[in-house]
Amino acid sequence: MKYSCFKYPSPLGILTVVFTKRGIHRITFSNNAKNNNISKDIYIRESDHLIYKKIFCELNKYFTGKLREFEVPVVLEGTKFQKSVWQELIKVPYGESMTYGEIAKAIGSPKAARAVGNANNKNKLPIIIPCHRIIGSSGNLTGYAGGLDRKKWLINHEKKYRKDVVYG
């Protein structure tokens, strides 16, 4: 399968977005300064142009606090268990958090908190599938493939733009 790819300049650094007309397949954070050349590695097939515009628009709206739920289609590639975890993550409301244990209970595997953490780690669609909203049972931020600084930023960003929060 041939993929399209573009680099998105987010407040968290450059995101590399890989997609087809079926949906987004992968988003990765660039941690290497020499990989932050936005014009490099951009390839958008003509058949994927419409979804490219939708992805780019939704990312813009998310990072400016104007989008709470992504509508762009996603292509989930993983085990049945991982997919069940990721589907549950999508249900965690914008600006809120849940624990790994709560997700495990929600998918009917109450003793699988560690496995939920492993599924989070395999999530290829950070931000879109909001694994950053999942925290440890103590309330502490734990593990995030993009780094804990990015996880903290995403949580604070969503709390800042939640409609039910009033800032004085």
CSV table of N, CA and C in Angstrom, one decimal:
chain,number,residue,atom,x,y,z
A,1,MET,N,0.8,-1.2,0.0
A,1,MET,CA,0.0,0.0,0.0
A,1,MET,C,0.9,1.2,0.0
A,2,LYS,N,0.5,2.2,-0.8
A,2,LYS,CA,1.3,3.5,-0.8
A,2,LYS,C,0.6,4.5,0.1
A,3,TYR,N,1.4,5.1,0.8
A,3,TYR,CA,1.0,6.1,1.8
A,3,TYR,C,1.3,7.5,1.4
A,4,SER,N,0.5,8.5,1.9
A,4,SER,CA,0.9,9.9,1.8
A,4,SER,C,1.4,10.3,3.1
A,5,CYS,N,2.2,11.4,3.1
A,5,CYS,CA,2.8,11.8,4.4
A,5,CYS,C,3.0,13.3,4.4
A,6,PHE,N,2.9,13.9,5.5
A,6,PHE,CA,3.2,15.3,5.6
A,6,PHE,C,3.7,15.6,7.0
A,7,LYS,N,4.4,16.7,7.2
A,7,LYS,CA,4.9,17.2,8.5
A,7,LYS,C,4.0,18.3,9.0
A,8,TYR,N,3.5,18.2,10.2
A,8,TYR,CA,2.7,19.2,10.8
A,8,TYR,C,3.4,20.0,11.9
A,9,PRO,N,3.5,21.3,11.8
A,9,PRO,CA,4.2,22.1,12.8
A,9,PRO,C,3.3,22.4,14.0
A,10,SER,N,3.4,21.5,15.0
A,10,SER,CA,2.5,21.6,16.2
A,10,SER,C,3.2,22.4,17.3
A,11,PRO,N,2.5,22.8,18.3
A,11,PRO,CA,3.2,23.4,19.5
A,11,PRO,C,4.1,22.4,20.2
A,12,LEU,N,3.9,21.1,19.9
A,12,LEU,CA,4.7,20.1,20.6
A,12,LEU,C,5.9,19.7,19.7
A,13,GLY,N,6.1,20.4,18.6
A,13,GLY,CA,7.2,20.0,17.7
A,13,GLY,C,6.6,19.4,16.4
A,14,ILE,N,7.4,19.0,15.5
A,14,ILE,CA,6.9,18.5,14.2
A,14,ILE,C,6.3,17.1,14.4
A,15,LEU,N,5.1,17.0,13.9
A,15,LEU,CA,4.4,15.7,13.8
A,15,LEU,C,4.5,15.2,12.4
A,16,THR,N,4.8,14.0,12.2
A,16,THR,CA,4.8,13.3,10.9
A,16,THR,C,3.5,12.5,10.8
A,17,VAL,N,2.7,12.8,9.8
A,17,VAL,CA,1.4,12.2,9.7
A,17,VAL,C,1.4,11.3,8.4
A,18,VAL,N,1.1,10.0,8.6
A,18,VAL,CA,1.1,9.1,7.5
A,18,VAL,C,-0.4,8.7,7.3
A,19,PHE,N,-0.9,8.7,6.1
A,19,PHE,CA,-2.3,8.4,5.8
A,19,PHE,C,-2.5,8.0,4.4
A,20,THR,N,-3.7,7.5,4.2
A,20,THR,CA,-4.2,7.2,2.8
A,20,THR,C,-5.7,7.7,2.8
A,21,LYS,N,-6.3,7.5,1.7
A,21,LYS,CA,-7.7,8.0,1.6
A,21,LYS,C,-8.6,7.3,2.6
A,22,ARG,N,-8.2,6.1,3.1
A,22,ARG,CA,-9.0,5.4,4.1
A,22,ARG,C,-9.0,6.1,5.4
A,23,GLY,N,-7.8,6.8,5.7
A,23,GLY,CA,-7.7,7.4,7.0
A,23,GLY,C,-6.3,7.6,7.5
A,24,ILE,N,-6.1,8.1,8.7
A,24,ILE,CA,-4.8,8.2,9.3
A,24,ILE,C,-4.3,6.9,9.7
A,25,HIS,N,-3.0,6.6,9.4
A,25,HIS,CA,-2.4,5.3,9.8
A,25,HIS,C,-1.4,5.5,11.0
A,26,ARG,N,-0.8,6.7,11.0
A,26,ARG,CA,0.3,6.9,12.1
A,26,ARG,C,0.6,8.4,12.2
A,27,ILE,N,0.8,8.8,13.5
A,27,ILE,CA,1.4,10.1,13.8
A,27,ILE,C,2.6,9.9,14.7
A,28,THR,N,3.7,10.5,14.3
A,28,THR,CA,4.9,10.4,15.2
A,28,THR,C,5.4,11.8,15.5
A,29,PHE,N,6.0,11.9,16.7
A,29,PHE,CA,6.6,13.1,17.2
A,29,PHE,C,8.1,13.0,16.7
A,30,SER,N,8.6,14.2,16.2
A,30,SER,CA,10.0,14.2,15.9
A,30,SER,C,10.7,14.7,17.1
A,31,ASN,N,11.7,13.9,17.6
A,31,ASN,CA,12.5,14.3,18.7
A,31,ASN,C,13.9,14.8,18.3
A,32,ASN,N,14.2,14.7,17.0
A,32,ASN,CA,15.5,15.0,16.5
A,32,ASN,C,15.4,16.3,15.7
A,33,ALA,N,16.2,17.3,16.1
A,33,ALA,CA,16.2,18.6,15.4
A,33,ALA,C,16.5,18.6,13.9
A,34,LYS,N,17.3,17.7,13.5
A,34,LYS,CA,17.6,17.6,12.1
A,34,LYS,C,16.5,16.9,11.3
A,35,ASN,N,15.5,16.3,12.0
A,35,ASN,CA,14.3,15.8,11.3
A,35,ASN,C,13.2,16.8,11.2
A,36,ASN,N,13.4,18.0,11.7
A,36,ASN,CA,12.4,19.0,11.7
A,36,ASN,C,12.2,19.8,10.5
A,37,ASN,N,12.8,19.4,9.4
A,37,ASN,CA,12.7,20.1,8.1
A,37,ASN,C,11.3,19.8,7.5
A,38,ILE,N,10.4,20.8,7.6
A,38,ILE,CA,9.0,20.6,7.3
A,38,ILE,C,8.9,20.2,5.8
A,39,SER,N,9.7,20.8,4.9
A,39,SER,CA,9.5,20.6,3.5
A,39,SER,C,10.0,19.2,3.1
A,40,LYS,N,10.8,18.5,3.9
A,40,LYS,CA,11.4,17.2,3.5
A,40,LYS,C,10.4,16.1,3.9
A,41,ASP,N,10.3,15.1,3.1
A,41,ASP,CA,9.5,13.9,3.3
A,41,ASP,C,8.0,14.2,3.2
A,42,ILE,N,7.6,15.2,2.4
A,42,ILE,CA,6.2,15.4,2.2
A,42,ILE,C,5.8,14.8,0.9
A,43,TYR,N,4.8,13.9,0.9
A,43,TYR,CA,4.4,13.3,-0.3
A,43,TYR,C,2.9,13.1,-0.2
A,44,ILE,N,2.1,13.8,-1.0
A,44,ILE,CA,0.6,13.6,-0.9
A,44,ILE,C,0.1,13.2,-2.3
A,45,ARG,N,-0.3,11.9,-2.3
A,45,ARG,CA,-0.9,11.4,-3.5
A,45,ARG,C,-2.2,12.1,-3.9
A,46,GLU,N,-2.5,12.3,-5.1
A,46,GLU,CA,-3.7,13.0,-5.6
A,46,GLU,C,-4.9,12.4,-5.0
A,47,SER,N,-5.0,11.1,-4.9
A,47,SER,CA,-6.2,10.4,-4.4
A,47,SER,C,-6.4,10.7,-2.9
A,48,ASP,N,-5.3,11.1,-2.2
A,48,ASP,CA,-5.4,11.4,-0.7
A,48,ASP,C,-5.6,12.9,-0.4
A,49,HIS,N,-5.7,13.7,-1.4
A,49,HIS,CA,-5.7,15.2,-1.1
A,49,HIS,C,-6.9,15.6,-0.3
A,50,LEU,N,-8.0,15.1,-0.5
A,50,LEU,CA,-9.2,15.5,0.3
A,50,LEU,C,-9.0,15.2,1.8
A,51,ILE,N,-8.5,14.0,2.1
A,51,ILE,CA,-8.3,13.6,3.5
A,51,ILE,C,-7.2,14.4,4.1
A,52,TYR,N,-6.2,14.7,3.3
A,52,TYR,CA,-5.1,15.6,3.8
A,52,TYR,C,-5.7,16.9,4.3
A,53,LYS,N,-6.5,17.5,3.6
A,53,LYS,CA,-7.1,18.8,4.0
A,53,LYS,C,-7.9,18.7,5.3
A,54,LYS,N,-8.6,17.6,5.4
A,54,LYS,CA,-9.4,17.3,6.6
A,54,LYS,C,-8.5,17.1,7.8
A,55,ILE,N,-7.5,16.3,7.7
A,55,ILE,CA,-6.5,16.1,8.8
A,55,ILE,C,-5.9,17.4,9.2
A,56,PHE,N,-5.4,18.1,8.2
A,56,PHE,CA,-4.7,19.4,8.5
A,56,PHE,C,-5.6,20.4,9.2
A,57,CYS,N,-6.8,20.5,8.8
A,57,CYS,CA,-7.8,21.4,9.3
A,57,CYS,C,-8.2,21.0,10.8
A,58,GLU,N,-8.4,19.7,11.0
A,58,GLU,CA,-8.7,19.2,12.3
A,58,GLU,C,-7.6,19.4,13.3
A,59,LEU,N,-6.3,19.2,12.9
A,59,LEU,CA,-5.2,19.4,13.8
A,59,LEU,C,-5.1,20.9,14.1
A,60,ASN,N,-5.3,21.7,13.1
A,60,ASN,CA,-5.3,23.2,13.4
A,60,ASN,C,-6.3,23.5,14.5
A,61,LYS,N,-7.5,23.0,14.3
A,61,LYS,CA,-8.6,23.3,15.2
A,61,LYS,C,-8.3,22.8,16.6
A,62,TYR,N,-7.8,21.6,16.7
A,62,TYR,CA,-7.4,21.0,18.0
A,62,TYR,C,-6.4,21.9,18.7
A,63,PHE,N,-5.4,22.2,18.0
A,63,PHE,CA,-4.3,23.0,18.7
A,63,PHE,C,-4.7,24.4,19.0
A,64,THR,N,-5.8,24.9,18.4
A,64,THR,CA,-6.2,26.3,18.8
A,64,THR,C,-7.5,26.2,19.7
A,65,GLY,N,-7.7,25.0,20.2
A,65,GLY,CA,-8.8,24.8,21.2
A,65,GLY,C,-10.2,24.8,20.7
A,66,LYS,N,-10.3,24.6,19.4
A,66,LYS,CA,-11.7,24.7,18.7
A,66,LYS,C,-12.2,23.4,18.3
A,67,LEU,N,-11.5,22.3,18.6
A,67,LEU,CA,-12.0,20.9,18.3
A,67,LEU,C,-11.9,20.0,19.5
A,68,ARG,N,-12.9,19.4,19.9
A,68,ARG,CA,-13.0,18.5,21.0
A,68,ARG,C,-12.9,17.0,20.6
A,69,GLU,N,-13.4,16.7,19.5
A,69,GLU,CA,-13.4,15.3,19.0
A,69,GLU,C,-13.0,15.3,17.5
A,70,PHE,N,-12.1,14.4,17.2
A,70,PHE,CA,-11.7,14.3,15.8
A,70,PHE,C,-12.7,13.4,15.0
A,71,GLU,N,-12.9,13.8,13.8
A,71,GLU,CA,-13.9,13.1,12.9
A,71,GLU,C,-13.1,12.4,11.8
A,72,VAL,N,-11.9,12.7,11.6
A,72,VAL,CA,-11.1,12.1,10.5
A,72,VAL,C,-11.1,10.6,10.7
A,73,PRO,N,-11.2,9.8,9.7
A,73,PRO,CA,-11.2,8.4,9.9
A,73,PRO,C,-9.8,7.9,10.3
A,74,VAL,N,-9.7,6.9,11.1
A,74,VAL,CA,-8.5,6.3,11.5
A,74,VAL,C,-8.4,4.9,11.0
A,75,VAL,N,-7.2,4.4,10.8
A,75,VAL,CA,-7.0,3.0,10.5
A,75,VAL,C,-6.2,2.3,11.6
A,76,LEU,N,-6.9,1.5,12.4
A,76,LEU,CA,-6.4,0.9,13.5
A,76,LEU,C,-5.7,-0.4,13.1
A,77,GLU,N,-4.4,-0.5,13.5
A,77,GLU,CA,-3.6,-1.7,13.2
A,77,GLU,C,-3.0,-2.2,14.5
A,78,GLY,N,-3.6,-3.3,15.0
A,78,GLY,CA,-3.2,-3.9,16.2
A,78,GLY,C,-4.0,-5.2,16.5
A,79,THR,N,-3.8,-5.7,17.7
A,79,THR,CA,-4.5,-6.9,18.2
A,79,THR,C,-5.9,-6.5,18.5
A,80,LYS,N,-6.7,-7.5,18.7
A,80,LYS,CA,-8.1,-7.3,19.1
A,80,LYS,C,-8.2,-6.6,20.5
A,81,PHE,N,-7.3,-7.0,21.4
A,81,PHE,CA,-7.3,-6.3,22.7
A,81,PHE,C,-6.8,-4.8,22.6
A,82,GLN,N,-5.8,-4.6,21.8
A,82,GLN,CA,-5.3,-3.2,21.6
A,82,GLN,C,-6.4,-2.3,21.0
A,83,LYS,N,-7.1,-2.9,20.0
A,83,LYS,CA,-8.2,-2.1,19.4
A,83,LYS,C,-9.3,-1.8,20.4
A,84,SER,N,-9.6,-2.8,21.3
A,84,SER,CA,-10.7,-2.5,22.3
A,84,SER,C,-10.2,-1.4,23.2
A,85,VAL,N,-8.9,-1.4,23.6
A,85,VAL,CA,-8.4,-0.3,24.4
A,85,VAL,C,-8.5,1.0,23.7
A,86,TRP,N,-8.1,1.1,22.5
A,86,TRP,CA,-8.1,2.3,21.7
A,86,TRP,C,-9.5,2.9,21.5
A,87,GLN,N,-10.4,2.0,21.3
A,87,GLN,CA,-11.8,2.4,21.1
A,87,GLN,C,-12.3,3.0,22.4
A,88,GLU,N,-11.9,2.5,23.5
A,88,GLU,CA,-12.3,3.0,24.8
A,88,GLU,C,-11.7,4.4,25.1
A,89,LEU,N,-10.4,4.5,24.7
A,89,LEU,CA,-9.7,5.8,24.9
A,89,LEU,C,-10.4,6.9,24.1
A,90,ILE,N,-11.0,6.6,23.0
A,90,ILE,CA,-11.7,7.6,22.2
A,90,ILE,C,-12.9,8.2,23.0
A,91,LYS,N,-13.4,7.3,23.9
A,91,LYS,CA,-14.6,7.7,24.7
A,91,LYS,C,-14.3,8.6,25.9
A,92,VAL,N,-13.0,8.7,26.2
A,92,VAL,CA,-12.6,9.6,27.4
A,92,VAL,C,-12.8,11.0,27.0
A,93,PRO,N,-13.7,11.8,27.7
A,93,PRO,CA,-14.0,13.1,27.3
A,93,PRO,C,-12.8,14.1,27.2
A,94,TYR,N,-12.9,15.0,26.3
A,94,TYR,CA,-11.9,16.1,26.2
A,94,TYR,C,-11.7,16.8,27.5
A,95,GLY,N,-10.5,16.9,27.9
A,95,GLY,CA,-10.1,17.7,29.1
A,95,GLY,C,-10.3,16.8,30.4
A,96,GLU,N,-10.6,15.6,30.2
A,96,GLU,CA,-10.8,14.7,31.4
A,96,GLU,C,-9.7,13.6,31.3
A,97,SER,N,-9.6,12.9,32.4
A,97,SER,CA,-8.7,11.7,32.4
A,97,SER,C,-9.3,10.5,33.1
A,98,MET,N,-8.7,9.4,32.8
A,98,MET,CA,-9.1,8.1,33.5
A,98,MET,C,-7.8,7.4,33.8
A,99,THR,N,-7.9,6.4,34.7
A,99,THR,CA,-6.7,5.6,35.0
A,99,THR,C,-6.7,4.4,34.1
A,100,TYR,N,-5.5,3.7,34.0
A,100,TYR,CA,-5.4,2.5,33.3
A,100,TYR,C,-6.3,1.5,33.8
A,101,GLY,N,-6.5,1.4,35.1
A,101,GLY,CA,-7.4,0.5,35.7
A,101,GLY,C,-8.9,0.7,35.3
A,102,GLU,N,-9.3,2.0,35.3
A,102,GLU,CA,-10.6,2.3,34.8
A,102,GLU,C,-10.9,1.9,33.4
A,103,ILE,N,-9.9,2.0,32.6
A,103,ILE,CA,-10.0,1.6,31.2
A,103,ILE,C,-10.1,0.1,31.1
A,104,ALA,N,-9.3,-0.6,31.9
A,104,ALA,CA,-9.4,-2.1,32.0
A,104,ALA,C,-10.8,-2.5,32.4
A,105,LYS,N,-11.3,-1.9,33.4
A,105,LYS,CA,-12.7,-2.3,33.8
A,105,LYS,C,-13.7,-2.0,32.7
A,106,ALA,N,-13.6,-0.9,32.0
A,106,ALA,CA,-14.5,-0.5,31.0
A,106,ALA,C,-14.5,-1.5,29.8
A,107,ILE,N,-13.4,-2.1,29.6
A,107,ILE,CA,-13.4,-3.1,28.5
A,107,ILE,C,-13.6,-4.5,28.9
A,108,GLY,N,-14.0,-4.7,30.2
A,108,GLY,CA,-14.3,-6.0,30.7
A,108,GLY,C,-13.1,-6.8,31.2
A,109,SER,N,-12.0,-6.2,31.4
A,109,SER,CA,-10.8,-6.9,31.9
A,109,SER,C,-10.2,-6.2,33.1
A,110,PRO,N,-10.9,-6.2,34.2
A,110,PRO,CA,-10.5,-5.4,35.4
A,110,PRO,C,-9.1,-5.6,35.9
A,111,LYS,N,-8.5,-6.7,35.6
A,111,LYS,CA,-7.1,-7.0,36.1
A,111,LYS,C,-6.1,-6.7,35.1
A,112,ALA,N,-6.5,-6.0,34.0
A,112,ALA,CA,-5.5,-5.9,32.9
A,112,ALA,C,-5.0,-4.4,32.8
A,113,ALA,N,-4.8,-3.7,33.9
A,113,ALA,CA,-4.3,-2.3,33.8
A,113,ALA,C,-3.0,-2.3,33.1
A,114,ARG,N,-2.1,-3.2,33.5
A,114,ARG,CA,-0.8,-3.2,32.9
A,114,ARG,C,-0.8,-3.4,31.3
A,115,ALA,N,-1.7,-4.3,30.9
A,115,ALA,CA,-1.9,-4.6,29.5
A,115,ALA,C,-2.5,-3.4,28.8
A,116,VAL,N,-3.4,-2.6,29.5
A,116,VAL,CA,-3.9,-1.4,28.9
A,116,VAL,C,-2.8,-0.4,28.7
A,117,GLY,N,-1.8,-0.3,29.7
A,117,GLY,CA,-0.7,0.5,29.5
A,117,GLY,C,0.2,0.1,28.3
A,118,ASN,N,0.3,-1.2,28.1
A,118,ASN,CA,1.1,-1.7,27.0
A,118,ASN,C,0.4,-1.3,25.7
A,119,ALA,N,-1.0,-1.4,25.7
A,119,ALA,CA,-1.7,-1.1,24.5
A,119,ALA,C,-1.6,0.4,24.2
A,120,ASN,N,-1.6,1.3,25.3
A,120,ASN,CA,-1.4,2.7,25.1
A,120,ASN,C,-0.1,3.0,24.4
A,121,ASN,N,1.0,2.2,24.9
A,121,ASN,CA,2.3,2.4,24.3
A,121,ASN,C,2.4,2.1,22.8
A,122,LYS,N,1.5,1.2,22.4
A,122,LYS,CA,1.5,0.8,21.0
A,122,LYS,C,0.6,1.7,20.1
A,123,ASN,N,-0.1,2.6,20.7
A,123,ASN,CA,-1.0,3.5,20.0
A,123,ASN,C,-0.2,4.3,18.9
A,124,LYS,N,-0.5,4.1,17.7
A,124,LYS,CA,0.1,4.8,16.6
A,124,LYS,C,-0.5,6.2,16.2
A,125,LEU,N,-1.6,6.5,17.0
A,125,LEU,CA,-2.3,7.7,16.6
A,125,LEU,C,-2.5,8.6,17.9
A,126,PRO,N,-1.3,9.0,18.5
A,126,PRO,CA,-1.4,9.9,19.6
A,126,PRO,C,-2.2,11.2,19.2
A,127,ILE,N,-2.8,11.8,20.1
A,127,ILE,CA,-3.6,13.0,20.0
A,127,ILE,C,-5.0,12.6,19.4
A,128,ILE,N,-5.0,11.9,18.3
A,128,ILE,CA,-6.3,11.5,17.7
A,128,ILE,C,-7.0,10.4,18.6
A,129,ILE,N,-6.2,9.4,19.0
A,129,ILE,CA,-6.7,8.5,20.0
A,129,ILE,C,-6.0,8.9,21.3
A,130,PRO,N,-6.7,9.6,22.2
A,130,PRO,CA,-6.1,10.4,23.3
A,130,PRO,C,-5.5,9.6,24.4
A,131,CYS,N,-4.5,8.8,24.2
A,131,CYS,CA,-3.8,8.1,25.3
A,131,CYS,C,-3.2,9.0,26.3
A,132,HIS,N,-3.0,10.2,26.0
A,132,HIS,CA,-2.5,11.2,26.9
A,132,HIS,C,-3.4,11.4,28.1
A,133,ARG,N,-4.7,11.1,27.9
A,133,ARG,CA,-5.7,11.3,29.0
A,133,ARG,C,-5.7,10.2,30.0
A,134,ILE,N,-4.8,9.2,29.9
A,134,ILE,CA,-4.8,8.1,30.8
A,134,ILE,C,-3.6,8.3,31.8
A,135,ILE,N,-4.0,8.2,33.0
A,135,ILE,CA,-3.0,8.5,34.1
A,135,ILE,C,-2.9,7.3,35.1
A,136,GLY,N,-1.9,7.3,35.9
A,136,GLY,CA,-1.7,6.3,36.9
A,136,GLY,C,-2.8,6.3,38.0
A,137,SER,N,-2.9,5.2,38.7
A,137,SER,CA,-4.0,5.2,39.7
A,137,SER,C,-3.7,6.2,40.9
A,138,SER,N,-2.5,6.6,41.0
A,138,SER,CA,-2.2,7.6,42.1
A,138,SER,C,-2.5,9.0,41.6
A,139,GLY,N,-2.9,9.2,40.3
A,139,GLY,CA,-3.2,10.5,39.8
A,139,GLY,C,-2.0,11.1,39.1
A,140,ASN,N,-0.8,10.4,39.1
A,140,ASN,CA,0.4,10.9,38.5
A,140,ASN,C,0.4,10.6,37.0
A,141,LEU,N,1.1,11.4,36.3
A,141,LEU,CA,1.3,11.2,34.9
A,141,LEU,C,2.3,10.1,34.8
A,142,THR,N,2.0,9.1,34.0
A,142,THR,CA,2.9,8.0,33.7
A,142,THR,C,3.0,7.7,32.2
A,143,GLY,N,4.1,7.2,31.8
A,143,GLY,CA,4.4,6.8,30.4
A,143,GLY,C,3.6,7.5,29.3
A,144,TYR,N,4.3,8.0,28.3
A,144,TYR,CA,3.8,8.5,27.1
A,144,TYR,C,4.9,8.5,26.0
A,145,ALA,N,4.5,7.9,24.9
A,145,ALA,CA,5.5,7.6,23.9
A,145,ALA,C,6.2,8.9,23.4
A,146,GLY,N,5.4,10.0,23.5
A,146,GLY,CA,5.9,11.3,23.1
A,146,GLY,C,6.7,12.1,24.2
A,147,GLY,N,6.7,11.5,25.3
A,147,GLY,CA,7.4,12.1,26.5
A,147,GLY,C,6.4,12.7,27.4
A,148,LEU,N,6.7,12.7,28.7
A,148,LEU,CA,5.8,13.2,29.7
A,148,LEU,C,5.6,14.7,29.6
A,149,ASP,N,6.6,15.4,29.1
A,149,ASP,CA,6.4,16.9,28.9
A,149,ASP,C,5.2,17.1,27.9
A,150,ARG,N,5.2,16.3,26.8
A,150,ARG,CA,4.1,16.5,25.9
A,150,ARG,C,2.8,16.0,26.4
A,151,LYS,N,2.8,15.0,27.2
A,151,LYS,CA,1.6,14.5,27.8
A,151,LYS,C,1.0,15.6,28.7
A,152,LYS,N,1.8,16.2,29.5
A,152,LYS,CA,1.4,17.3,30.4
A,152,LYS,C,0.9,18.4,29.6
A,153,TRP,N,1.5,18.8,28.6
A,153,TRP,CA,1.1,19.9,27.7
A,153,TRP,C,-0.3,19.6,27.2
A,154,LEU,N,-0.5,18.4,26.6
A,154,LEU,CA,-1.8,18.0,26.0
A,154,LEU,C,-2.9,18.1,27.1
A,155,ILE,N,-2.7,17.6,28.3
A,155,ILE,CA,-3.7,17.6,29.3
A,155,ILE,C,-4.0,19.0,29.7
A,156,ASN,N,-3.0,19.8,29.9
A,156,ASN,CA,-3.2,21.2,30.3
A,156,ASN,C,-3.9,22.0,29.2
A,157,HIS,N,-3.5,21.7,27.9
A,157,HIS,CA,-4.2,22.4,26.8
A,157,HIS,C,-5.7,22.1,26.7
A,158,GLU,N,-6.0,20.8,26.9
A,158,GLU,CA,-7.5,20.5,26.9
A,158,GLU,C,-8.2,21.1,28.1
A,159,LYS,N,-7.6,21.1,29.3
A,159,LYS,CA,-8.3,21.7,30.4
A,159,LYS,C,-8.5,23.2,30.2
A,160,LYS,N,-7.5,23.8,29.6
A,160,LYS,CA,-7.6,25.3,29.3
A,160,LYS,C,-8.8,25.6,28.4
A,161,TYR,N,-9.1,24.7,27.4
A,161,TYR,CA,-10.2,25.0,26.5
A,161,TYR,C,-11.5,24.3,26.7
A,162,ARG,N,-11.6,23.5,27.8
A,162,ARG,CA,-12.8,22.9,28.2
A,162,ARG,C,-13.9,24.0,28.4
A,163,LYS,N,-15.1,23.7,27.8
A,163,LYS,CA,-16.2,24.7,27.9
A,163,LYS,C,-16.6,24.9,29.3
A,164,ASP,N,-16.6,23.9,30.1
A,164,ASP,CA,-17.2,24.0,31.5
A,164,ASP,C,-16.2,24.6,32.5
A,165,VAL,N,-15.0,25.0,32.1
A,165,VAL,CA,-14.0,25.6,33.0
A,165,VAL,C,-14.1,27.1,32.8
A,166,VAL,N,-14.2,27.8,33.9
A,166,VAL,CA,-14.2,29.3,33.9
A,166,VAL,C,-12.9,29.8,34.5
A,167,TYR,N,-12.2,30.6,33.7
A,167,TYR,CA,-11.0,31.2,34.2
A,167,TYR,C,-11.3,32.7,34.5
A,168,GLY,N,-10.9,33.1,35.7
A,168,GLY,CA,-11.2,34.5,36.2
A,168,GLY,C,-10.1,35.4,36.0
